[in-house]
CSV table of C-alpha atoms in Angstrom, one decimal:
chain,number,residue,atom,x,y,z
V,7,MET,CA,97.5,-71.5,-113.8
V,8,SER,CA,99.4,-71.8,-117.1
V,9,ASN,CA,99.7,-75.1,-119.0
V,10,ALA,CA,103.4,-75.4,-118.1
V,11,ALA,CA,102.8,-74.7,-114.4
V,12,GLU,CA,99.9,-77.2,-114.4
V,13,LYS,CA,102.1,-79.9,-115.9
V,14,ASP,CA,104.8,-79.3,-113.4
V,15,GLU,CA,102.3,-79.4,-110.5
V,16,ILE,CA,100.8,-82.7,-111.9
V,17,LEU,CA,104.3,-84.2,-112.1
V,18,ARG,CA,105.1,-83.1,-108.6
V,19,LEU,CA,101.8,-84.6,-107.3
V,20,GLN,CA,102.5,-87.9,-109.2
V,21,SER,CA,105.9,-88.1,-107.6
V,22,ILE,CA,104.4,-87.6,-104.1
V,23,ALA,CA,101.8,-90.3,-104.8
V,24,LYS,CA,104.4,-92.7,-106.1
V,25,PHE,CA,106.6,-92.1,-103.0
V,26,LEU,CA,103.6,-92.7,-100.7
V,27,ASN,CA,102.4,-95.8,-102.6
V,28,GLY,CA,105.9,-97.2,-103.0
V,29,TYR,CA,108.6,-96.5,-100.4
V,30,VAL,CA,106.3,-95.4,-97.5
V,31,ILE,CA,104.0,-98.4,-97.9
V,32,LEU,CA,106.9,-100.8,-98.3
V,33,ALA,CA,108.4,-99.5,-95.0
V,34,LEU,CA,105.0,-99.9,-93.3
V,35,ILE,CA,104.7,-103.5,-94.6
V,36,VAL,CA,108.1,-104.4,-93.1
V,37,ILE,CA,107.1,-102.8,-89.7
V,38,GLY,CA,103.7,-104.4,-89.8
V,39,THR,CA,105.1,-107.8,-90.6
V,40,ILE,CA,107.5,-107.7,-87.6
V,41,GLY,CA,104.7,-106.6,-85.3
V,42,ASN,CA,102.2,-109.1,-86.4
V,43,VAL,CA,104.6,-112.1,-86.4
V,44,THR,CA,105.8,-111.1,-82.9
V,45,ASN,CA,102.2,-110.8,-81.7
V,46,THR,CA,101.4,-114.2,-83.1
V,47,ILE,CA,104.4,-115.8,-81.4
V,48,VAL,CA,103.6,-114.2,-78.0
V,49,PHE,CA,99.9,-115.2,-78.0
V,50,LEU,CA,100.6,-118.7,-79.2
V,51,ARG,CA,103.3,-119.3,-76.6
V,52,HIS,CA,101.3,-117.9,-73.7
V,53,ARG,CA,99.2,-120.6,-72.1
V,54,SER,CA,96.7,-118.3,-70.4
V,55,LEU,CA,96.2,-116.2,-73.6
V,56,ARG,CA,95.7,-119.3,-75.7
V,57,ARG,CA,92.7,-120.4,-73.6
V,58,MET,CA,90.9,-117.1,-74.0
V,59,SER,CA,88.1,-116.7,-76.6
V,60,ASN,CA,89.6,-113.3,-77.4
V,61,CYS,CA,92.9,-115.0,-78.4
V,62,ILE,CA,91.2,-116.7,-81.4
V,63,PHE,CA,90.0,-113.4,-82.8
V,64,LEU,CA,93.3,-111.7,-82.2
V,65,ILE,CA,95.5,-114.4,-83.7
V,66,MET,CA,93.2,-114.5,-86.8
V,67,PHE,CA,93.5,-110.7,-86.8
V,68,PHE,CA,97.3,-110.9,-86.9
V,69,ILE,CA,97.2,-113.6,-89.6
V,70,SER,CA,94.8,-111.6,-91.7
V,71,ASN,CA,97.0,-108.5,-91.4
V,72,LEU,CA,100.0,-110.5,-92.7
V,73,THR,CA,98.0,-112.0,-95.6
V,74,SER,CA,96.7,-108.6,-96.6
V,75,LEU,CA,100.1,-106.9,-96.4
V,76,TRP,CA,101.8,-109.4,-98.6
V,77,SER,CA,99.1,-110.4,-101.0
V,78,SER,CA,97.4,-107.1,-101.6
V,79,ARG,CA,99.7,-104.2,-100.4
V,80,PHE,CA,103.1,-105.5,-101.4
V,81,PRO,CA,102.3,-106.0,-105.2
V,82,ARG,CA,101.1,-102.3,-105.4
V,83,SER,CA,104.2,-101.1,-103.6
V,84,PHE,CA,106.6,-103.2,-105.7
V,85,LEU,CA,104.9,-101.9,-108.9
V,86,ALA,CA,105.2,-98.3,-107.8
V,87,ILE,CA,108.9,-98.7,-107.0
V,88,THR,CA,110.1,-101.0,-109.9
V,89,SER,CA,107.3,-100.7,-112.5
V,90,ILE,CA,107.1,-104.5,-112.4
V,91,ASP,CA,103.7,-106.1,-112.0
V,92,VAL,CA,104.2,-109.3,-110.0
V,93,LEU,CA,100.5,-110.2,-110.6
V,94,ALA,CA,101.0,-110.3,-114.3
V,95,ALA,CA,104.0,-112.6,-113.9
V,96,SER,CA,102.0,-115.3,-112.2
V,97,ILE,CA,98.4,-116.4,-112.7
V,98,PHE,CA,98.5,-118.1,-109.3
V,99,TYR,CA,99.6,-114.9,-107.5
V,100,CYS,CA,96.9,-113.0,-109.5
V,101,LYS,CA,94.2,-115.3,-108.2
V,102,PHE,CA,95.6,-115.4,-104.7
V,103,ARG,CA,95.7,-111.6,-104.5
V,104,TRP,CA,92.1,-111.1,-105.6
V,105,LEU,CA,90.7,-113.8,-103.5
V,106,PHE,CA,92.8,-113.9,-100.3
V,107,GLY,CA,94.0,-110.3,-100.5
V,108,ARG,CA,90.5,-108.9,-100.5
V,109,TRP,CA,89.3,-111.6,-98.0
V,110,SER,CA,92.1,-110.8,-95.5
V,111,PHE,CA,91.5,-107.0,-96.0
V,112,TYR,CA,87.9,-107.4,-94.8
V,113,MET,CA,88.6,-110.0,-92.2
V,114,SER,CA,91.1,-107.7,-90.4
V,115,TYR,CA,88.2,-105.4,-89.6
V,116,ILE,CA,85.9,-108.2,-88.7
V,117,TYR,CA,88.2,-109.9,-86.3
V,118,LEU,CA,89.1,-106.6,-84.6
V,119,CYS,CA,85.4,-105.9,-84.1
V,120,LEU,CA,84.7,-109.4,-82.8
V,121,SER,CA,87.6,-108.9,-80.3
V,122,CYS,CA,86.1,-105.6,-79.2
V,123,ILE,CA,82.7,-107.2,-78.7
V,124,ASP,CA,84.2,-110.1,-76.8
V,125,ARG,CA,86.0,-107.8,-74.4
V,126,TYR,CA,82.8,-106.0,-73.6
V,127,LEU,CA,81.0,-109.3,-72.9
V,128,ASN,CA,83.8,-110.6,-70.7
V,129,THR,CA,83.9,-107.5,-68.6
V,130,SER,CA,80.1,-107.2,-68.2
V,131,ARG,CA,78.5,-107.2,-64.8
V,132,HIS,CA,75.9,-109.7,-66.1
V,133,ASN,CA,76.7,-113.3,-65.8
V,134,LEU,CA,74.6,-114.1,-68.9
V,135,PHE,CA,76.7,-111.9,-71.1
V,136,ARG,CA,79.9,-113.4,-69.8
V,137,ARG,CA,78.6,-116.9,-70.5
V,138,LEU,CA,77.9,-116.0,-74.1
V,139,VAL,CA,81.6,-116.1,-75.1
V,140,SER,CA,83.7,-119.3,-74.9
V,141,PHE,CA,86.6,-120.7,-76.8
V,142,LYS,CA,84.5,-123.1,-78.8
V,143,ARG,CA,82.0,-120.5,-79.7
V,144,ALA,CA,84.8,-118.1,-80.8
V,145,VAL,CA,86.2,-120.9,-83.1
V,146,PHE,CA,82.7,-121.5,-84.5
V,147,VAL,CA,82.1,-117.8,-85.2
V,148,THR,CA,85.5,-117.4,-86.7
V,149,VAL,CA,85.1,-120.3,-89.1
V,150,LEU,CA,81.6,-119.4,-90.1
V,151,ILE,CA,82.3,-115.7,-90.9
V,152,SER,CA,85.5,-116.6,-92.7
V,153,LEU,CA,83.7,-119.0,-95.0
V,154,ILE,CA,80.9,-116.5,-95.7
V,155,TYR,CA,83.4,-113.8,-96.7
V,156,PHE,CA,85.4,-116.3,-98.7
V,157,ILE,CA,82.4,-117.1,-100.8
V,158,ILE,CA,81.5,-113.5,-101.3
V,159,PHE,CA,84.9,-112.8,-102.8
V,160,VAL,CA,85.2,-115.9,-105.0
V,161,PRO,CA,83.9,-114.0,-108.1
V,162,ASP,CA,87.0,-111.8,-108.1
V,163,ALA,CA,89.2,-114.9,-108.4
V,164,VAL,CA,87.2,-115.8,-111.4
V,165,TYR,CA,87.0,-112.4,-113.1
V,166,TYR,CA,90.7,-111.6,-112.8
V,167,SER,CA,92.8,-113.7,-115.1
V,168,GLY,CA,94.9,-113.6,-118.3
V,169,TYR,CA,98.4,-112.4,-118.9
V,170,GLU,CA,98.0,-108.9,-117.3
V,171,CYS,CA,95.7,-110.1,-114.4
V,172,THR,CA,92.8,-107.9,-115.5
V,173,ALA,CA,89.0,-108.3,-115.5
V,174,SER,CA,86.5,-107.2,-118.1
V,175,SER,CA,84.7,-104.1,-116.8
V,176,SER,CA,81.4,-105.2,-118.5
V,177,ASP,CA,81.5,-108.7,-117.0
V,178,ARG,CA,82.3,-107.3,-113.6
V,179,ALA,CA,80.1,-104.2,-113.6
V,180,ILE,CA,77.4,-105.5,-111.3
V,181,TYR,CA,79.8,-107.1,-108.9
V,182,GLN,CA,82.0,-104.0,-108.8
V,183,ARG,CA,79.0,-101.9,-107.9
V,184,PHE,CA,78.2,-104.3,-105.1
V,185,ILE,CA,81.8,-104.3,-103.8
V,186,ASN,CA,81.9,-100.5,-103.8
V,187,TYR,CA,78.9,-100.2,-101.4
V,188,PHE,CA,80.0,-103.3,-99.5
V,189,ASN,CA,83.4,-101.7,-98.9
V,190,LEU,CA,81.8,-98.4,-97.7
V,191,VAL,CA,79.6,-100.3,-95.2
V,192,MET,CA,81.7,-103.2,-94.0
V,193,CYS,CA,85.2,-101.5,-94.0
V,194,SER,CA,84.2,-98.1,-92.9
V,195,THR,CA,80.8,-97.5,-91.3
V,196,VAL,CA,80.3,-100.8,-89.4
V,197,PRO,CA,83.8,-101.0,-87.9
V,198,MET,CA,83.7,-97.4,-86.8
V,199,VAL,CA,80.3,-97.8,-85.1
V,200,ILE,CA,81.3,-101.1,-83.4
V,201,LEU,CA,84.8,-100.0,-82.3
V,202,GLY,CA,83.4,-96.7,-80.9
V,203,THR,CA,80.4,-98.2,-79.2
V,204,PHE,CA,81.8,-101.3,-77.6
V,205,SER,CA,85.1,-99.8,-76.6
V,206,LEU,CA,83.1,-97.1,-74.7
V,207,LEU,CA,80.9,-99.8,-73.2
V,208,THR,CA,83.9,-101.8,-72.1
V,209,TRP,CA,85.5,-98.7,-70.6
V,210,CYS,CA,82.3,-98.2,-68.6
V,211,ASN,CA,82.4,-101.8,-67.4
V,212,LEU,CA,86.0,-101.3,-66.2
V,213,TYR,CA,85.2,-97.9,-64.7
V,214,SER,CA,82.4,-99.3,-62.7
V,215,THR,CA,85.0,-101.3,-60.7
V,216,ARG,CA,86.9,-98.1,-59.8
V,217,ASN,CA,86.4,-98.7,-56.1
V,218,SER,CA,87.9,-102.1,-56.2
V,219,PRO,CA,91.7,-102.5,-55.5
V,220,ARG,CA,93.4,-101.4,-58.7
V,221,THR,CA,95.9,-103.9,-60.1
V,222,THR,CA,98.5,-103.4,-62.7
V,223,PHE,CA,96.4,-105.6,-65.0
V,224,TYR,CA,93.4,-103.3,-64.6
V,225,ARG,CA,95.4,-100.1,-65.4
V,226,GLN,CA,97.2,-101.7,-68.4
V,227,VAL,CA,94.0,-103.2,-70.0
V,228,ASN,CA,92.2,-99.9,-69.6
V,229,LEU,CA,95.0,-97.8,-71.1
V,230,MET,CA,95.7,-100.3,-73.9
V,231,MET,CA,92.1,-100.5,-74.9
V,232,ILE,CA,91.6,-96.8,-75.1
V,233,VAL,CA,94.8,-96.1,-77.0
V,234,GLU,CA,94.5,-99.0,-79.4
V,235,PHE,CA,90.9,-98.4,-80.5
V,236,THR,CA,91.5,-94.6,-80.6
V,237,VAL,CA,94.5,-95.0,-82.9
V,238,ILE,CA,92.7,-97.5,-85.2
V,239,PHE,CA,89.5,-95.4,-85.2
V,240,ILE,CA,91.5,-92.3,-86.3
V,241,GLY,CA,93.3,-94.3,-88.9
V,242,VAL,CA,90.1,-95.6,-90.4
V,243,THR,CA,88.3,-92.2,-90.5
V,244,PRO,CA,90.2,-90.7,-93.5
V,245,ASN,CA,89.5,-93.8,-95.6
V,246,PHE,CA,85.9,-93.6,-94.6
V,247,VAL,CA,85.6,-89.9,-95.7
V,248,PHE,CA,87.5,-90.5,-98.9
V,249,ASN,CA,85.3,-93.5,-99.9
V,250,ILE,CA,82.2,-91.3,-99.4
V,251,TYR,CA,83.8,-88.6,-101.5
V,252,THR,CA,84.6,-91.1,-104.2
V,253,GLU,CA,81.0,-92.4,-104.4
V,254,ILE,CA,79.7,-88.8,-104.6
V,255,THR,CA,82.0,-87.6,-107.3
V,256,GLN,CA,82.4,-90.8,-109.4
V,257,SER,CA,80.2,-89.4,-112.2
V,258,MET,CA,82.0,-86.1,-112.4
V,259,VAL,CA,84.4,-85.1,-115.2
V,260,LYS,CA,87.7,-84.3,-113.5
V,261,SER,CA,90.8,-82.6,-114.8
V,262,ARG,CA,94.2,-84.2,-114.8
V,263,LEU,CA,95.3,-81.9,-112.0
V,264,ARG,CA,92.3,-82.8,-109.8
V,265,THR,CA,92.9,-86.5,-110.5
V,266,ALA,CA,96.5,-86.2,-109.4
V,267,GLN,CA,95.4,-84.4,-106.3
V,268,GLU,CA,92.9,-87.1,-105.4
V,269,THR,CA,95.5,-89.8,-106.0
V,270,VAL,CA,97.8,-88.1,-103.4
V,271,TRP,CA,94.9,-87.9,-100.9
V,272,ARG,CA,93.9,-91.5,-101.6
V,273,ASN,CA,97.5,-92.8,-101.0
V,274,ALA,CA,97.7,-90.6,-97.8
V,275,CYS,CA,94.5,-92.2,-96.5
V,276,VAL,CA,95.9,-95.6,-97.2
V,277,VAL,CA,99.0,-94.8,-95.2
V,278,CYS,CA,96.7,-93.7,-92.3
V,279,SER,CA,94.7,-96.9,-92.6
V,280,PHE,CA,97.9,-98.9,-91.9
V,281,SER,CA,97.3,-98.2,-88.2
V,282,LEU,CA,95.1,-101.2,-88.4
V,283,TYR,CA,97.9,-103.4,-89.6
V,284,ILE,CA,100.8,-102.1,-87.6
V,285,GLY,CA,99.3,-100.3,-84.6
V,286,THR,CA,98.4,-103.2,-82.2
V,287,PHE,CA,101.8,-104.6,-81.5
V,288,TYR,CA,103.5,-101.3,-81.0
V,289,ILE,CA,100.7,-100.0,-78.8
V,290,TYR,CA,101.0,-103.1,-76.6
V,291,PHE,CA,104.7,-102.8,-76.5
V,292,ILE,CA,104.8,-99.1,-75.5
V,293,ILE,CA,102.1,-99.3,-72.9
V,294,SER,CA,102.4,-102.7,-71.2
V,295,ASP,CA,105.5,-103.6,-69.2
V,296,ALA,CA,104.3,-107.2,-68.9
V,297,PHE,CA,103.9,-107.4,-72.7
V,298,ARG,CA,107.4,-106.1,-73.3
V,299,GLN,CA,108.8,-108.8,-70.9
V,300,ASN,CA,106.8,-111.5,-72.7
V,301,VAL,CA,108.1,-110.3,-76.1
V,302,LYS,CA,111.7,-110.5,-74.9
V,303,ALA,CA,111.0,-113.9,-73.4
V,304,ALA,CA,109.4,-115.2,-76.6
V,305,LEU,CA,112.2,-113.9,-78.8
V,306,CYS,CA,114.8,-115.4,-76.5
V,307,PHE,CA,112.8,-118.7,-76.1
V,308,ARG,CA,112.4,-118.2,-72.4
V,309,LYS,CA,109.4,-119.0,-70.2
V,310,LEU,CA,106.8,-116.3,-70.6
V,311,ASN,CA,105.4,-114.3,-67.7
V,312,GLN,CA,101.7,-114.2,-66.8
V,313,ILE,CA,100.1,-111.1,-68.3
V,314,GLY,CA,96.5,-112.0,-68.8
V,315,ILE,CA,94.4,-113.5,-66.0
V,316,GLN,CA,95.0,-112.4,-62.5
V,317,THR,CA,93.0,-112.9,-59.3
V,318,THR,CA,91.1,-109.8,-58.3
V,319,PRO,CA,88.2,-109.2,-55.9
V,320,VAL,CA,85.9,-108.7,-58.9
V,321,GLN,CA,85.4,-111.9,-60.8
V,322,TYR,CA,84.3,-110.3,-64.1
V,323,MET,CA,87.6,-108.5,-64.4
V,324,ARG,CA,89.3,-111.6,-65.7
V,325,THR,CA,89.8,-110.6,-69.3
V,326,THR,CA,92.7,-109.2,-71.2
V,327,HIS,CA,93.4,-108.4,-74.8
């Protein structure tokens, strides 16, 4: 490839990366905000859902998604579109982004995994497993894990400062190395294993009751569970693969063309990972008739229908998402 052709290709790739990182991400932020706000309203207004231990994890999942979208994702998108760095304009926003932005990014995965584990325990045949989860224990676990992760990410709020909201690479070198591996494990490997394992185990719990009278609740929970975790699992996979690739090739000397190509792939992986932030509400809305009715009722401030706990011949089938 000639130098002129290579420069044209680099410019083309940079334009694609900018479009993905700017306009596409901004559109997904708006879509995700609508979905997570609506989810929060429905779950807070529904009395039966509020009493479930799973509700705590899901509401915190929705809140973490909103925090991550606007503290971490929005500044990048706005910078790509306007070339204006909002982090450099405000030291408060700079600190907020690197503390709560990173915290909420990780907590979205944690709360989703906790919700998946909670569902498995609640649908178990064993009474001991079902008794392990309760509203108070869910609150305790939520507060404890949130504090632990908050403490882990405090150094970034200290390192990032100044007019341009930057951090010294020498001061942050050890912590940056830790974050790279922590991200690979806690944002990729562990969530994929937990989501894959416990969603399969939950499906087995529900399938074991196949001879019982099937209710609308049973069919909807089963379908919603499989579709939701499948979509999120698929969305997380490209990021997981790219993170491994980044770790393997970080010491390599790369050309400008290869760097531009990797930037496009990285932004494409980020777009795929947005299934975590925007997928839940739209999956619920498409699959569940009862959820659609409750969304309409919540937005119109009407009384919500019962969509969670129904009486069935099998007692351990009393859980919903």
